[in-house]
Amino acid sequence: MDSNRPKQAPISPAALSVIIVALLTIATASVYLAYPRFHIDDKELLTNPRFEQGLSGWVIDGQTRHITEHDGTVAITHESQRYNSRLSQDICSQALPKTFWLESELKVTNIVGGNSPWQQAGLLLIAYDAEGNRIGSQDVISIDGSRDWSRYGAMITLSAMHDHIAVRARLLEASGQLALREISLRAAYKQRWSDPIRYTLISAWALTAVVLVTWLLRTYGLSRPIALLGVVATFALAGILVSKSLISSLDASIMHALPADLSHLLSSTLHAALPNYINHANQEISKLGHWLAFFLLSFIAVSLLPKARLLPLMAALVTLACASETLQFLTDERSPHIIDVFVDCVGIVCGMLLALPLRWAITRNQKRSDKPSTADTQV
């Protein structure tokens, strides 16, 4: 009886590898979503954060007519790009940690500036040494155009050498209006268990990667398509380790190198497709990189691996996209974003659709070459 039953095909090494990576991705995301690395203190570090006392406690840098307050709302308004206005507040941070949570409820209206981060509406945290020299900064947002009221926040880690810090809302070399209802700054303390769990997960990911890659290479060998996929995947994953400052510098360099019409088209297209997704100047390049990396992975996999089934192939690429975003939990300067996974998946679908005709042509040619000729059949 049992001998007549059809034998179930054992799960392939590739499918098992995808399952293992998916389980490790779920485990990593679950840990950090349930237990954040930082505890945000309840104590507000700023004076008059909701502007209930007008601009008391805040310092205006620029013409006072450009910065006004009415009913708890501060507006920084420029009629042209010739003006610079800053609203700031200094805090002595010697007894504080080096990580802070900075957030604000703000609105921008018809902001027209340049491509540089300082030529837009922005909110940032600046670190100074004991002599008053600026030694570092990081922004929560630097944008142009128009956006309705919304809250923006970021976990910011500054140099441990800072003597004091400053929160600054600014509108530099840009026209339009930046309106703020609240600016909040609170200290963030790393949880005690954070580093042990982090290094445990890093070790688990590294060990899993070495074991799976070795196993797959021994099973399937190293063909040209596999090697090409490995190179592109390595570049996609290596981007996780790049610091925010380096990424911002690369984004700005690439954006400035593009023709003005092309950069404007890229920016307007992404802002229209994904509103409130891009919160930093020149970040369109980084988001395009997300899409391009998985577009290439999908195109190469679908076109150059014609014998591989499409559904498992797409599942593997989506798992890789989720894993690459989840791994950002393990870094200090990067933070995962669910929309980045969506952008990666759009790249996967676009790559697949473009590669399908090529895959069909390759498969058809292989069938023709495998088909015996008329002379062979006569013999």
Short mmCIF file of C-alpha atoms in Angstrom, two decimals:
data_model
loop_
_atom_site.label_atom_id
_atom_site.label_comp_id
_atom_site.label_asym_id
_atom_site.label_seq_id
_atom_site.Cartn_x
_atom_site.Cartn_y
_atom_site.Cartn_z
CA MET A 1 0.00 0.00 0.00
CA ASP A 2 2.66 2.50 1.06
CA SER A 3 4.85 1.63 -1.91
CA ASN A 4 2.13 2.82 -4.29
CA ARG A 5 1.99 6.29 -2.77
CA PRO A 6 3.76 8.99 -4.78
CA LYS A 7 6.92 10.13 -3.07
CA GLN A 8 6.92 13.73 -1.94
CA ALA A 9 9.80 15.72 -3.38
CA PRO A 10 12.17 16.87 -0.63
CA ILE A 11 12.39 20.61 -0.10
CA SER A 12 15.19 22.13 -2.17
CA PRO A 13 18.22 23.79 -0.53
CA ALA A 14 17.25 27.12 -2.12
CA ALA A 15 13.71 26.99 -0.71
CA LEU A 16 14.99 25.95 2.71
CA SER A 17 17.45 28.86 2.67
CA VAL A 18 14.64 31.31 1.91
CA ILE A 19 12.59 29.90 4.79
CA ILE A 20 15.52 30.20 7.21
CA VAL A 21 16.21 33.82 6.20
CA ALA A 22 12.49 34.65 6.47
CA LEU A 23 12.31 33.16 9.99
CA LEU A 24 15.42 35.05 11.08
CA THR A 25 13.98 38.25 9.61
CA ILE A 26 10.72 37.78 11.52
CA ALA A 27 12.61 37.03 14.74
CA THR A 28 14.81 40.13 14.42
CA ALA A 29 11.92 42.45 13.59
CA SER A 30 9.79 41.01 16.40
CA VAL A 31 12.51 41.59 19.01
CA TYR A 32 13.07 45.24 18.08
CA LEU A 33 9.40 46.08 17.59
CA ALA A 34 8.55 44.61 20.99
CA TYR A 35 11.64 45.89 22.80
CA PRO A 36 13.04 49.16 21.37
CA ARG A 37 16.75 49.77 21.84
CA PHE A 38 16.22 53.17 23.45
CA HIS A 39 14.02 54.40 26.27
CA ILE A 40 12.83 57.96 25.66
CA ASP A 41 12.74 60.03 28.84
CA ASP A 42 9.51 61.84 29.70
CA LYS A 43 11.31 65.04 30.70
CA GLU A 44 11.10 67.84 28.15
CA LEU A 45 14.48 69.51 27.62
CA LEU A 46 13.22 72.61 25.82
CA THR A 47 11.70 75.71 27.36
CA ASN A 48 8.30 76.68 25.97
CA PRO A 49 8.15 73.79 23.44
CA ARG A 50 4.53 74.50 22.40
CA PHE A 51 5.01 78.28 22.11
CA GLU A 52 2.33 78.86 24.75
CA GLN A 53 4.39 81.84 25.96
CA GLY A 54 5.04 83.22 22.50
CA LEU A 55 8.72 83.06 21.56
CA SER A 56 9.99 83.17 25.16
CA GLY A 57 13.08 80.98 25.53
CA TRP A 58 13.77 80.97 21.80
CA VAL A 59 16.41 82.98 19.94
CA ILE A 60 15.67 84.58 16.57
CA ASP A 61 18.47 84.84 14.02
CA GLY A 62 17.34 86.98 11.10
CA GLN A 63 14.83 89.74 10.58
CA THR A 64 12.14 89.63 13.25
CA ARG A 65 9.40 90.37 10.71
CA HIS A 66 10.08 86.98 9.12
CA ILE A 67 9.39 85.01 12.34
CA THR A 68 6.00 85.57 13.96
CA GLU A 69 3.86 83.79 16.57
CA HIS A 70 0.07 83.67 16.82
CA ASP A 71 -2.06 81.42 19.08
CA GLY A 72 0.76 78.95 19.69
CA THR A 73 1.82 78.69 16.05
CA VAL A 74 5.17 80.05 14.86
CA ALA A 75 5.55 80.98 11.20
CA ILE A 76 8.83 81.61 9.38
CA THR A 77 7.94 83.37 6.13
CA HIS A 78 10.09 84.54 3.21
CA GLU A 79 8.76 86.32 0.13
CA SER A 80 11.99 85.57 -1.78
CA GLN A 81 15.09 83.36 -1.58
CA ARG A 82 17.33 86.23 -0.45
CA TYR A 83 16.63 85.77 3.25
CA ASN A 84 17.88 83.51 6.05
CA SER A 85 15.89 82.93 9.24
CA ARG A 86 16.60 80.66 12.21
CA LEU A 87 14.72 79.93 15.42
CA SER A 88 16.92 78.14 17.96
CA GLN A 89 17.36 77.18 21.59
CA ASP A 90 20.58 76.03 23.32
CA ILE A 91 20.72 73.28 25.95
CA CYS A 92 23.63 72.38 28.22
CA SER A 93 24.09 68.66 27.56
CA GLN A 94 27.10 67.72 29.70
CA ALA A 95 24.96 65.58 32.03
CA LEU A 96 22.88 64.13 29.20
CA PRO A 97 23.44 61.10 26.96
CA LYS A 98 24.55 61.48 23.36
CA THR A 99 21.25 60.26 21.91
CA PHE A 100 18.08 62.37 21.72
CA TRP A 101 14.56 62.15 20.34
CA LEU A 102 13.69 65.32 18.43
CA GLU A 103 10.22 65.78 16.95
CA SER A 104 7.97 68.55 15.76
CA GLU A 105 4.51 69.21 14.41
CA LEU A 106 4.99 71.38 11.35
CA LYS A 107 3.62 72.48 8.01
CA VAL A 108 5.35 73.82 4.90
CA THR A 109 3.70 75.96 2.24
CA ASN A 110 5.14 76.72 -1.21
CA ILE A 111 8.78 76.30 -0.15
CA VAL A 112 11.06 77.00 -3.12
CA GLY A 113 14.79 76.60 -2.50
CA GLY A 114 17.89 74.87 -3.83
CA ASN A 115 19.12 71.27 -3.82
CA SER A 116 21.32 71.66 -0.73
CA PRO A 117 19.82 70.69 2.67
CA TRP A 118 20.30 74.22 4.01
CA GLN A 119 18.36 75.77 1.11
CA GLN A 120 15.06 74.37 2.31
CA ALA A 121 12.81 74.32 5.37
CA GLY A 122 14.45 72.25 8.07
CA LEU A 123 14.61 71.14 11.69
CA LEU A 124 17.90 69.89 13.10
CA LEU A 125 19.97 69.24 16.22
CA ILE A 126 23.48 70.72 16.37
CA ALA A 127 26.36 69.77 18.68
CA TYR A 128 29.03 72.24 19.86
CA ASP A 129 32.28 71.81 21.78
CA ALA A 130 33.31 73.86 24.83
CA GLU A 131 34.73 76.62 22.58
CA GLY A 132 31.46 76.96 20.70
CA ASN A 133 32.67 75.24 17.54
CA ARG A 134 30.11 73.20 15.64
CA ILE A 135 31.21 69.55 15.71
CA GLY A 136 28.20 67.77 14.27
CA SER A 137 24.55 67.98 13.31
CA GLN A 138 21.68 65.86 12.08
CA ASP A 139 18.34 66.92 10.71
CA VAL A 140 14.88 65.56 11.31
CA ILE A 141 13.56 67.03 8.09
CA SER A 142 14.72 69.26 5.22
CA ILE A 143 12.06 69.68 2.55
CA ASP A 144 10.53 71.99 -0.01
CA GLY A 145 7.14 72.16 -1.68
CA SER A 146 3.95 72.02 0.40
CA ARG A 147 2.83 69.62 3.13
CA ASP A 148 -0.06 69.81 5.55
CA TRP A 149 0.31 69.55 9.32
CA SER A 150 2.11 66.39 10.37
CA ARG A 151 4.52 65.15 13.06
CA TYR A 152 8.11 64.35 12.17
CA GLY A 153 10.61 62.81 14.55
CA ALA A 154 14.03 61.18 14.57
CA MET A 155 16.38 59.47 16.98
CA ILE A 156 19.60 61.46 16.76
CA THR A 157 23.00 60.34 18.07
CA LEU A 158 25.66 63.04 18.36
CA SER A 159 29.35 63.02 19.19
CA ALA A 160 30.15 62.12 22.80
CA MET A 161 32.51 65.13 22.92
CA HIS A 162 29.78 67.78 22.70
CA ASP A 163 29.52 70.43 25.43
CA HIS A 164 26.12 71.81 24.50
CA ILE A 165 23.51 71.33 21.80
CA ALA A 166 21.05 73.52 19.94
CA VAL A 167 17.68 72.79 18.38
CA ARG A 168 17.15 74.87 15.27
CA ALA A 169 14.25 75.43 12.89
CA ARG A 170 15.41 77.24 9.78
CA LEU A 171 14.43 78.60 6.41
CA LEU A 172 17.57 79.48 4.47
CA GLU A 173 17.83 80.78 0.90
CA ALA A 174 14.26 79.67 0.27
CA SER A 175 10.90 81.34 -0.18
CA GLY A 176 7.60 80.17 1.29
CA GLN A 177 6.52 79.44 4.84
CA LEU A 178 7.51 77.00 7.58
CA ALA A 179 4.92 76.81 10.38
CA LEU A 180 5.46 75.02 13.72
CA ARG A 181 3.08 74.16 16.54
CA GLU A 182 5.54 72.30 18.74
CA ILE A 183 9.20 71.33 18.95
CA SER A 184 10.07 68.65 21.51
CA LEU A 185 13.48 67.34 22.60
CA ARG A 186 13.94 64.47 25.04
CA ALA A 187 16.91 62.39 26.10
CA ALA A 188 17.07 58.76 24.94
CA TYR A 189 18.84 56.09 27.00
CA LYS A 190 20.03 52.81 25.55
CA GLN A 191 18.43 49.76 27.19
CA ARG A 192 20.83 47.52 29.15
CA TRP A 193 19.95 44.46 27.15
CA SER A 194 20.33 46.26 23.83
CA ASP A 195 23.98 45.49 23.05
CA PRO A 196 23.94 41.78 24.10
CA ILE A 197 20.86 41.10 21.97
CA ARG A 198 22.23 43.16 19.12
CA TYR A 199 25.54 41.29 18.98
CA THR A 200 23.76 37.95 19.37
CA LEU A 201 21.57 38.73 16.36
CA ILE A 202 24.53 40.00 14.34
CA SER A 203 26.39 36.74 15.08
CA ALA A 204 23.31 34.71 14.13
CA TRP A 205 22.96 36.57 10.82
CA ALA A 206 26.66 36.26 10.00
CA LEU A 207 26.77 32.54 10.82
CA THR A 208 23.57 31.89 8.87
CA ALA A 209 24.90 33.78 5.84
CA VAL A 210 28.19 31.85 5.80
CA VAL A 211 26.49 28.46 6.21
CA LEU A 212 23.78 29.08 3.61
CA VAL A 213 26.10 30.58 0.99
CA THR A 214 28.58 27.70 1.39
CA TRP A 215 25.79 25.12 1.20
CA LEU A 216 24.18 26.68 -1.87
CA LEU A 217 27.50 26.99 -3.72
CA ARG A 218 28.30 23.34 -3.05
CA THR A 219 24.83 22.32 -4.21
CA TYR A 220 24.40 24.46 -7.31
CA GLY A 221 27.92 25.59 -8.15
CA LEU A 222 28.99 29.11 -9.12
CA SER A 223 27.58 30.01 -12.53
CA ARG A 224 27.83 33.46 -14.09
CA PRO A 225 24.22 34.42 -13.28
CA ILE A 226 24.68 33.33 -9.66
CA ALA A 227 27.92 35.31 -9.39
CA LEU A 228 26.28 38.40 -10.90
CA LEU A 229 23.34 38.10 -8.50
CA GLY A 230 25.77 37.77 -5.61
CA VAL A 231 27.61 40.95 -6.59
CA VAL A 232 24.40 43.02 -6.89
CA ALA A 233 23.00 41.59 -3.64
CA THR A 234 26.27 42.39 -1.85
CA PHE A 235 26.09 46.02 -2.98
CA ALA A 236 22.43 46.22 -1.92
CA LEU A 237 23.19 44.85 1.55
CA ALA A 238 26.42 46.85 1.92
CA GLY A 239 24.37 50.04 1.73
CA ILE A 240 23.04 49.21 5.19
CA LEU A 241 26.47 49.83 6.71
CA VAL A 242 27.00 53.23 5.09
CA SER A 243 26.60 56.18 7.47
CA LYS A 244 23.87 58.78 6.99
CA SER A 245 26.41 61.56 6.48
CA LEU A 246 28.13 59.68 3.65
CA ILE A 247 24.80 58.84 2.03
CA SER A 248 23.71 62.48 2.21
CA SER A 249 26.99 63.57 0.63
CA LEU A 250 26.65 61.02 -2.20
CA ASP A 251 23.00 61.97 -2.75
CA ALA A 252 23.89 65.65 -3.05
CA SER A 253 26.80 64.97 -5.43
CA ILE A 254 24.67 62.81 -7.73
CA MET A 255 21.70 65.20 -7.63
CA HIS A 256 23.92 68.17 -8.52
CA ALA A 257 25.53 66.20 -11.37
CA LEU A 258 22.15 65.50 -12.98
CA PRO A 259 20.64 68.00 -15.42
CA ALA A 260 18.28 70.36 -13.62
CA ASP A 261 15.23 69.18 -15.59
CA LEU A 262 16.00 65.52 -14.84
CA SER A 263 16.54 66.09 -11.11
CA HIS A 264 13.31 68.11 -10.92
CA LEU A 265 11.40 65.36 -12.78
CA LEU A 266 12.80 62.69 -10.45
CA SER A 267 11.92 64.70 -7.36
CA SER A 268 8.40 65.63 -8.47
CA THR A 269 7.63 62.06 -9.59
CA LEU A 270 8.66 60.48 -6.28
CA HIS A 271 6.90 63.13 -4.22
CA ALA A 272 3.71 62.65 -6.25
CA ALA A 273 3.86 58.85 -6.07
CA LEU A 274 4.74 58.65 -2.35
CA PRO A 275 3.68 61.78 -0.45
CA ASN A 276 5.49 62.45 2.86
CA TYR A 277 7.95 59.63 2.08
CA ILE A 278 11.03 61.74 1.36
CA ASN A 279 11.90 64.01 4.28
CA HIS A 280 15.46 65.06 3.44
CA ALA A 281 17.09 67.02 0.64
CA ASN A 282 18.40 64.90 -2.26
CA GLN A 283 17.03 61.74 -0.63
CA GLU A 284 15.40 60.89 -3.96
CA ILE A 285 18.72 59.34 -5.03
CA SER A 286 18.78 56.95 -2.05
CA LYS A 287 15.20 55.88 -2.69
CA LEU A 288 15.95 55.39 -6.38
CA GLY A 289 18.89 53.23 -5.30
CA HIS A 290 16.47 51.04 -3.31
CA TRP A 291 14.36 50.52 -6.40
CA LEU A 292 17.29 50.05 -8.79
CA ALA A 293 19.08 47.40 -6.69
CA PHE A 294 16.07 45.09 -6.56
CA PHE A 295 15.10 45.89 -10.14
CA LEU A 296 18.51 44.58 -11.24
CA LEU A 297 18.28 41.54 -8.96
CA SER A 298 14.86 40.67 -10.37
CA PHE A 299 15.85 41.29 -13.99
CA ILE A 300 19.02 39.18 -13.71
CA ALA A 301 17.30 36.34 -11.84
CA VAL A 302 14.28 36.09 -14.14
CA SER A 303 16.15 36.47 -17.43
CA LEU A 304 19.32 34.46 -16.73
CA LEU A 305 17.78 31.65 -14.66
CA PRO A 306 15.09 30.45 -17.11
CA LYS A 307 14.72 27.05 -15.43
CA ALA A 308 13.86 28.57 -12.06
CA ARG A 309 10.15 28.90 -11.30
CA LEU A 310 8.90 32.46 -11.07
CA LEU A 311 6.90 32.24 -7.84
CA PRO A 312 9.73 30.85 -5.67
CA LEU A 313 12.12 33.31 -7.33
CA MET A 314 9.90 36.27 -6.45
CA ALA A 315 9.44 34.94 -2.91
CA ALA A 316 13.21 34.78 -2.48
CA LEU A 317 13.67 38.37 -3.69
CA VAL A 318 10.87 39.72 -1.48
CA THR A 319 12.42 37.90 1.48
CA LEU A 320 15.77 39.52 0.66
CA ALA A 321 14.10 42.95 0.52
CA CYS A 322 12.49 42.41 3.93
CA ALA A 323 15.76 41.10 5.37
CA SER A 324 17.81 44.04 4.08
CA GLU A 325 15.41 46.50 5.70
CA THR A 326 15.18 44.53 8.96
CA LEU A 327 18.98 44.42 9.27
CA GLN A 328 18.91 48.19 9.74
CA PHE A 329 17.62 47.53 13.27
CA LEU A 330 21.15 46.29 14.03
CA THR A 331 22.88 49.52 12.98
CA ASP A 332 23.34 52.75 14.92
CA GLU A 333 22.62 55.30 12.19
CA ARG A 334 19.98 53.62 10.04
CA SER A 335 16.32 52.94 10.69
CA PRO A 336 14.00 50.65 8.71
CA HIS A 337 10.96 51.96 6.88
CA ILE A 338 8.08 49.81 5.66
CA ILE A 339 7.70 51.96 2.53
CA ASP A 340 11.30 51.10 1.58
CA VAL A 341 10.20 47.45 1.39
CA PHE A 342 7.32 48.50 -0.84
CA VAL A 343 9.72 50.41 -3.13
CA ASP A 344 11.98 47.34 -3.28
CA CYS A 345 9.01 45.15 -4.21
CA VAL A 346 8.02 47.57 -6.97
CA GLY A 347 11.57 47.22 -8.31
CA ILE A 348 11.22 43.43 -8.18
CA VAL A 349 7.96 43.50 -10.15
CA CYS A 350 9.35 45.94 -12.74
CA GLY A 351 12.47 43.83 -13.22
CA MET A 352 10.38 40.69 -13.64
CA LEU A 353 8.04 42.28 -16.21
CA LEU A 354 10.95 43.60 -18.26
CA ALA A 355 12.80 40.27 -18.10
CA LEU A 356 9.88 37.99 -19.01
CA PRO A 357 10.18 38.51 -22.82
CA LEU A 358 13.92 37.81 -22.62
CA ARG A 359 13.25 34.73 -20.49
CA TRP A 360 10.69 33.50 -23.03
CA ALA A 361 13.17 34.01 -25.90
CA ILE A 362 15.97 32.18 -24.07
CA THR A 363 13.66 29.27 -23.20
CA ARG A 364 12.43 29.05 -26.79
CA ASN A 365 15.97 28.98 -28.19
CA GLN A 366 16.96 26.28 -25.72
CA LYS A 367 14.00 24.13 -26.77
CA ARG A 368 14.96 24.58 -30.43
CA SER A 369 18.56 23.61 -29.76
CA ASP A 370 17.46 20.55 -27.77
CA LYS A 371 15.06 19.45 -30.53
CA PRO A 372 16.64 16.76 -32.79
CA SER A 373 17.14 17.71 -36.42
CA THR A 374 15.35 15.99 -39.33
CA ALA A 375 18.54 14.20 -40.38
CA ASP A 376 18.98 12.79 -36.88
CA THR A 377 15.40 11.47 -36.77
CA GLN A 378 15.83 9.73 -40.14
CA VAL A 379 18.95 7.95 -38.93
#
